[in-house]
CSV table of C-alpha atoms in Angstrom, one decimal:
chain,number,residue,atom,x,y,z
G,1,UNK,CA,0.0,0.0,0.0
G,2,UNK,CA,2.6,2.4,1.0
G,3,UNK,CA,4.5,1.5,-2.2
G,4,UNK,CA,1.5,2.3,-4.2
G,5,UNK,CA,1.2,5.6,-2.4
G,6,UNK,CA,4.8,6.6,-3.0
G,7,UNK,CA,4.5,5.7,-6.5
G,8,UNK,CA,1.6,8.2,-7.1
G,9,UNK,CA,3.6,10.9,-5.2
G,10,UNK,CA,6.6,10.4,-7.4
G,11,UNK,CA,6.3,12.8,-10.4
G,12,UNK,CA,6.5,11.3,-13.8
G,13,UNK,CA,9.7,12.7,-15.4
G,14,UNK,CA,9.4,13.2,-19.3
G,15,UNK,CA,10.9,15.1,-21.9
G,16,UNK,CA,8.4,18.0,-21.3
G,17,UNK,CA,9.6,18.1,-17.7
G,18,UNK,CA,13.3,18.0,-18.5
G,19,UNK,CA,12.9,20.7,-21.3
G,20,UNK,CA,11.2,23.0,-18.7
G,21,UNK,CA,13.7,22.7,-16.3
G,22,UNK,CA,16.7,23.3,-18.5
G,23,UNK,CA,14.9,26.5,-19.9
G,24,UNK,CA,14.5,28.0,-16.3
G,25,UNK,CA,18.1,26.8,-15.4
G,26,UNK,CA,19.9,27.8,-18.8
G,27,UNK,CA,23.2,27.9,-16.6
G,28,UNK,CA,22.8,24.1,-15.7
G,29,UNK,CA,25.6,22.8,-18.0
G,30,UNK,CA,27.8,25.6,-16.8
G,31,UNK,CA,27.5,24.2,-13.2
G,32,UNK,CA,27.9,20.5,-14.7
G,33,UNK,CA,30.3,21.0,-17.6
G,34,UNK,CA,31.4,17.4,-17.0
G,35,UNK,CA,28.4,16.2,-18.6
G,36,UNK,CA,28.7,18.0,-21.8
G,37,UNK,CA,31.5,15.4,-23.0
G,38,UNK,CA,29.6,12.6,-21.6
G,39,UNK,CA,26.4,13.4,-23.6
G,40,UNK,CA,26.0,12.4,-27.1
G,41,UNK,CA,23.2,12.8,-29.5
G,42,UNK,CA,22.3,11.1,-32.9
G,43,UNK,CA,23.5,12.8,-36.0
G,44,UNK,CA,22.3,11.6,-39.5
G,45,UNK,CA,25.5,12.2,-41.5
G,46,UNK,CA,28.1,11.9,-38.8
G,47,UNK,CA,26.5,9.3,-36.7
G,48,UNK,CA,26.8,9.8,-32.7
G,49,UNK,CA,28.6,13.2,-31.7
G,50,UNK,CA,28.8,14.9,-28.5
G,51,UNK,CA,26.5,17.4,-27.4
G,52,UNK,CA,29.2,20.3,-27.9
G,53,UNK,CA,29.8,19.5,-31.3
G,54,UNK,CA,25.9,19.2,-32.1
G,55,UNK,CA,25.7,22.5,-30.7
G,56,UNK,CA,28.6,23.9,-32.8
G,57,UNK,CA,27.1,22.4,-36.0
G,58,UNK,CA,23.8,24.1,-35.2
G,59,UNK,CA,25.3,27.5,-34.6
G,60,UNK,CA,27.3,26.9,-37.9
G,61,UNK,CA,23.9,26.3,-39.8
G,62,UNK,CA,22.2,29.1,-38.2
G,63,UNK,CA,25.3,31.7,-39.2
G,64,UNK,CA,24.9,30.2,-42.6
G,65,UNK,CA,21.1,30.8,-42.7
G,66,UNK,CA,21.8,34.5,-41.8
G,67,UNK,CA,24.4,35.0,-44.2
G,68,UNK,CA,22.0,33.8,-47.0
G,69,UNK,CA,19.1,36.0,-45.6
G,70,UNK,CA,21.6,38.9,-45.6
G,71,UNK,CA,22.5,38.2,-49.1
G,72,UNK,CA,19.1,38.2,-50.3
G,73,UNK,CA,18.3,41.5,-48.4
G,74,UNK,CA,21.3,42.9,-50.2
G,75,UNK,CA,20.1,41.6,-53.7
G,76,UNK,CA,16.8,43.0,-53.0
G,77,UNK,CA,18.0,46.5,-52.1
G,78,UNK,CA,20.0,46.8,-55.1
G,79,UNK,CA,17.0,45.6,-57.3
G,80,UNK,CA,14.8,48.4,-55.3
G,81,UNK,CA,17.5,50.9,-55.9
G,82,UNK,CA,17.6,50.0,-59.6
G,83,UNK,CA,13.7,50.3,-59.9
G,84,UNK,CA,13.5,53.6,-57.9
G,85,UNK,CA,16.3,55.2,-60.3
G,86,UNK,CA,14.4,53.9,-63.4
G,87,UNK,CA,11.2,55.4,-62.2
G,88,UNK,CA,12.9,58.7,-61.1
G,89,UNK,CA,14.5,59.2,-64.6
G,90,UNK,CA,11.3,58.3,-66.2
G,91,UNK,CA,9.3,61.3,-64.3
G,92,UNK,CA,12.0,63.8,-65.4
G,93,UNK,CA,11.7,62.6,-69.1
G,94,UNK,CA,7.9,62.6,-69.1
G,95,UNK,CA,8.1,66.2,-67.7
G,96,UNK,CA,10.2,67.2,-70.5
G,97,UNK,CA,7.9,65.5,-73.3
G,98,UNK,CA,6.0,68.0,-75.8
G,99,UNK,CA,3.8,65.5,-77.7
G,100,UNK,CA,2.2,62.0,-77.1
G,101,UNK,CA,4.5,60.1,-78.8
G,102,UNK,CA,7.4,61.4,-76.9
G,103,UNK,CA,5.6,60.4,-73.6
G,104,UNK,CA,5.0,56.7,-75.2
G,105,UNK,CA,8.5,56.4,-76.3
G,106,UNK,CA,9.7,57.5,-72.8
G,107,UNK,CA,7.3,55.0,-71.0
G,108,UNK,CA,8.2,52.1,-73.6
G,109,UNK,CA,12.2,52.9,-73.1
G,110,UNK,CA,12.1,52.7,-69.2
G,111,UNK,CA,9.9,49.7,-69.1
G,112,UNK,CA,11.6,47.7,-72.0
G,113,UNK,CA,15.0,48.6,-71.7
G,114,UNK,CA,15.4,49.8,-68.0
G,115,UNK,CA,13.0,47.2,-66.3
G,116,UNK,CA,12.9,44.3,-68.8
G,117,UNK,CA,8.9,44.7,-69.2
G,118,UNK,CA,8.2,44.5,-72.9
G,119,UNK,CA,4.3,44.2,-72.3
G,120,UNK,CA,2.8,47.8,-72.1
G,121,UNK,CA,-0.2,49.4,-73.5
G,122,UNK,CA,-2.0,52.8,-73.3
G,123,UNK,CA,-5.8,53.3,-74.2
G,124,UNK,CA,-7.0,56.8,-74.6
G,125,UNK,CA,-10.9,57.7,-74.3
G,126,UNK,CA,-12.5,60.4,-76.6
G,127,UNK,CA,-9.1,61.8,-77.6
G,128,UNK,CA,-9.4,65.3,-79.1
G,129,UNK,CA,-6.7,64.2,-81.6
G,130,UNK,CA,-6.6,61.5,-84.1
G,131,UNK,CA,-4.7,58.6,-82.5
G,132,UNK,CA,-3.9,55.0,-83.9
G,133,UNK,CA,-6.3,52.1,-83.5
G,134,UNK,CA,-3.7,50.6,-81.0
G,135,UNK,CA,-4.4,53.5,-78.4
G,136,UNK,CA,-8.3,53.1,-78.2
G,137,UNK,CA,-10.6,50.3,-77.0
G,138,UNK,CA,-12.7,48.5,-80.2
G,139,UNK,CA,-15.8,49.1,-78.0
G,140,UNK,CA,-17.2,51.0,-74.8
G,141,UNK,CA,-17.9,47.4,-73.3
G,142,UNK,CA,-14.3,46.9,-73.4
G,143,UNK,CA,-13.4,50.2,-71.3
G,144,UNK,CA,-16.3,49.3,-68.9
G,145,UNK,CA,-15.3,45.7,-68.5
G,146,UNK,CA,-11.8,46.9,-67.2
G,147,UNK,CA,-13.0,49.6,-65.4
G,148,UNK,CA,-14.6,47.1,-62.9
G,149,UNK,CA,-10.9,46.5,-61.7
G,150,UNK,CA,-11.1,50.0,-60.0
G,151,UNK,CA,-12.9,49.9,-56.6
G,152,UNK,CA,-11.5,52.6,-54.4
G,153,UNK,CA,-8.1,53.0,-55.9
G,154,UNK,CA,-6.9,54.4,-59.6
G,155,UNK,CA,-4.5,51.4,-59.9
G,156,UNK,CA,-4.8,47.7,-59.8
G,157,UNK,CA,-2.0,45.0,-59.3
G,158,UNK,CA,-2.6,41.4,-60.0
G,159,UNK,CA,-3.7,39.1,-62.6
G,160,UNK,CA,-6.2,39.6,-65.3
G,161,UNK,CA,-8.9,37.2,-66.8
G,162,UNK,CA,-7.9,36.0,-70.3
G,163,UNK,CA,-10.5,38.2,-71.8
G,164,UNK,CA,-9.2,41.1,-69.8
G,165,UNK,CA,-5.7,40.4,-70.9
G,166,UNK,CA,-6.5,40.1,-74.8
G,167,UNK,CA,-8.2,43.4,-74.9
G,168,UNK,CA,-5.0,45.3,-73.5
G,169,UNK,CA,-2.0,43.0,-74.7
G,170,UNK,CA,-3.4,40.9,-77.7
G,171,UNK,CA,-1.2,37.9,-78.0
G,172,UNK,CA,1.6,38.9,-75.4
G,173,UNK,CA,2.2,36.2,-72.6
G,174,UNK,CA,1.3,38.4,-69.5
G,175,UNK,CA,0.5,36.7,-66.1
G,176,UNK,CA,0.5,39.9,-64.0
G,177,UNK,CA,0.0,43.6,-64.6
G,178,UNK,CA,0.0,47.0,-63.1
G,179,UNK,CA,-3.0,48.8,-64.5
G,180,UNK,CA,-3.9,52.4,-64.1
G,181,UNK,CA,-6.8,54.4,-64.6
G,182,UNK,CA,-5.8,57.9,-66.1
G,183,UNK,CA,-7.6,61.1,-65.1
G,184,UNK,CA,-9.5,62.6,-61.9
G,185,UNK,CA,-12.4,60.2,-62.7
G,186,UNK,CA,-10.7,58.0,-65.2
G,187,UNK,CA,-11.8,60.0,-68.0
G,188,UNK,CA,-8.4,59.9,-69.7
G,189,UNK,CA,-7.6,56.4,-70.4
G,190,UNK,CA,-5.8,53.6,-69.0
G,191,UNK,CA,-2.2,52.5,-68.9
G,192,UNK,CA,-1.1,48.9,-68.3
G,193,UNK,CA,2.3,47.3,-67.6
G,194,UNK,CA,2.5,43.5,-68.1
G,195,UNK,CA,4.9,40.8,-66.8
G,196,UNK,CA,5.3,37.3,-67.7
G,197,UNK,CA,5.9,36.4,-64.0
G,198,UNK,CA,2.6,35.8,-62.0
G,199,UNK,CA,3.7,37.5,-58.9
G,200,UNK,CA,5.6,40.3,-60.5
G,201,UNK,CA,3.0,42.4,-59.8
G,202,UNK,CA,0.4,41.6,-56.9
G,203,UNK,CA,-2.1,43.3,-54.6
G,204,UNK,CA,0.1,43.1,-51.5
G,205,UNK,CA,3.2,44.9,-53.2
G,206,UNK,CA,4.1,48.6,-52.3
G,207,UNK,CA,2.0,50.8,-54.9
G,208,UNK,CA,4.1,54.1,-54.2
G,209,UNK,CA,5.9,54.2,-57.6
G,210,UNK,CA,2.7,53.0,-59.4
G,211,UNK,CA,0.7,55.9,-57.9
G,212,UNK,CA,3.1,58.4,-58.5
G,213,UNK,CA,3.3,57.6,-62.2
G,214,UNK,CA,-0.5,57.4,-62.2
G,215,UNK,CA,-0.6,60.8,-60.9
G,216,UNK,CA,1.9,62.3,-63.1
G,217,UNK,CA,0.3,60.5,-66.4
G,218,UNK,CA,-3.2,61.9,-65.4
G,219,UNK,CA,-1.8,65.4,-65.2
G,220,UNK,CA,0.4,65.2,-68.2
G,221,UNK,CA,-1.8,63.6,-70.9
G,222,UNK,CA,-4.6,65.8,-71.2
G,223,UNK,CA,-1.8,68.6,-71.7
G,224,UNK,CA,-0.2,66.7,-74.3
G,225,UNK,CA,-3.5,65.7,-76.2
G,226,UNK,CA,-4.7,69.6,-76.0
G,227,UNK,CA,-1.1,71.0,-77.5
G,228,UNK,CA,-1.2,68.2,-80.1
G,229,UNK,CA,-4.6,69.2,-81.1
G,230,UNK,CA,-3.8,73.0,-81.2
G,231,UNK,CA,-0.6,72.2,-83.4
């Protein structure tokens, strides 16, 4: 009877209890450093190694992981710097434009040559000047279809349906877009840049540069169209 009561009163030592004790006493192995060389753990490549060796291996793995993360951050930083520079230079070029064609050329040079995005299109609504068929929608229903992409913002980042893609890019292999509604109420037109990568443009990305470009084009294009008409 006493043996049974003693067994019930003795706490069961399991992994969670040992773990909790070591977490509460992180200096345990400092006070019992002789245990370090006696304890061994299984290693999938090296067989049985000491606890110290295993700890060193874990530290090396963590250092390698941190180095890879730092390298990735540096690559992203350089990429973001190049993108910011390209947009900044584009803004200056656009402000110097005196014709619609000059603006289109500036946009195409930046996105094709500097950013490697060859799929872009500009669609104008009710243009006061005669423009190429490629710069207008074939029907108002096409304009209305794409206008549904703009809820509370004049830009849309993400993927399009096959029908929407063909209205903008025809046969280009586009899997994600930055689509901008131009004008205070979207009355000027739409500008779109497409990428062959499905995750290049996505709703979660920072829209700062796209927003700035949309605002600049919304202010610039009406002036260029009026000046072209007067000429």
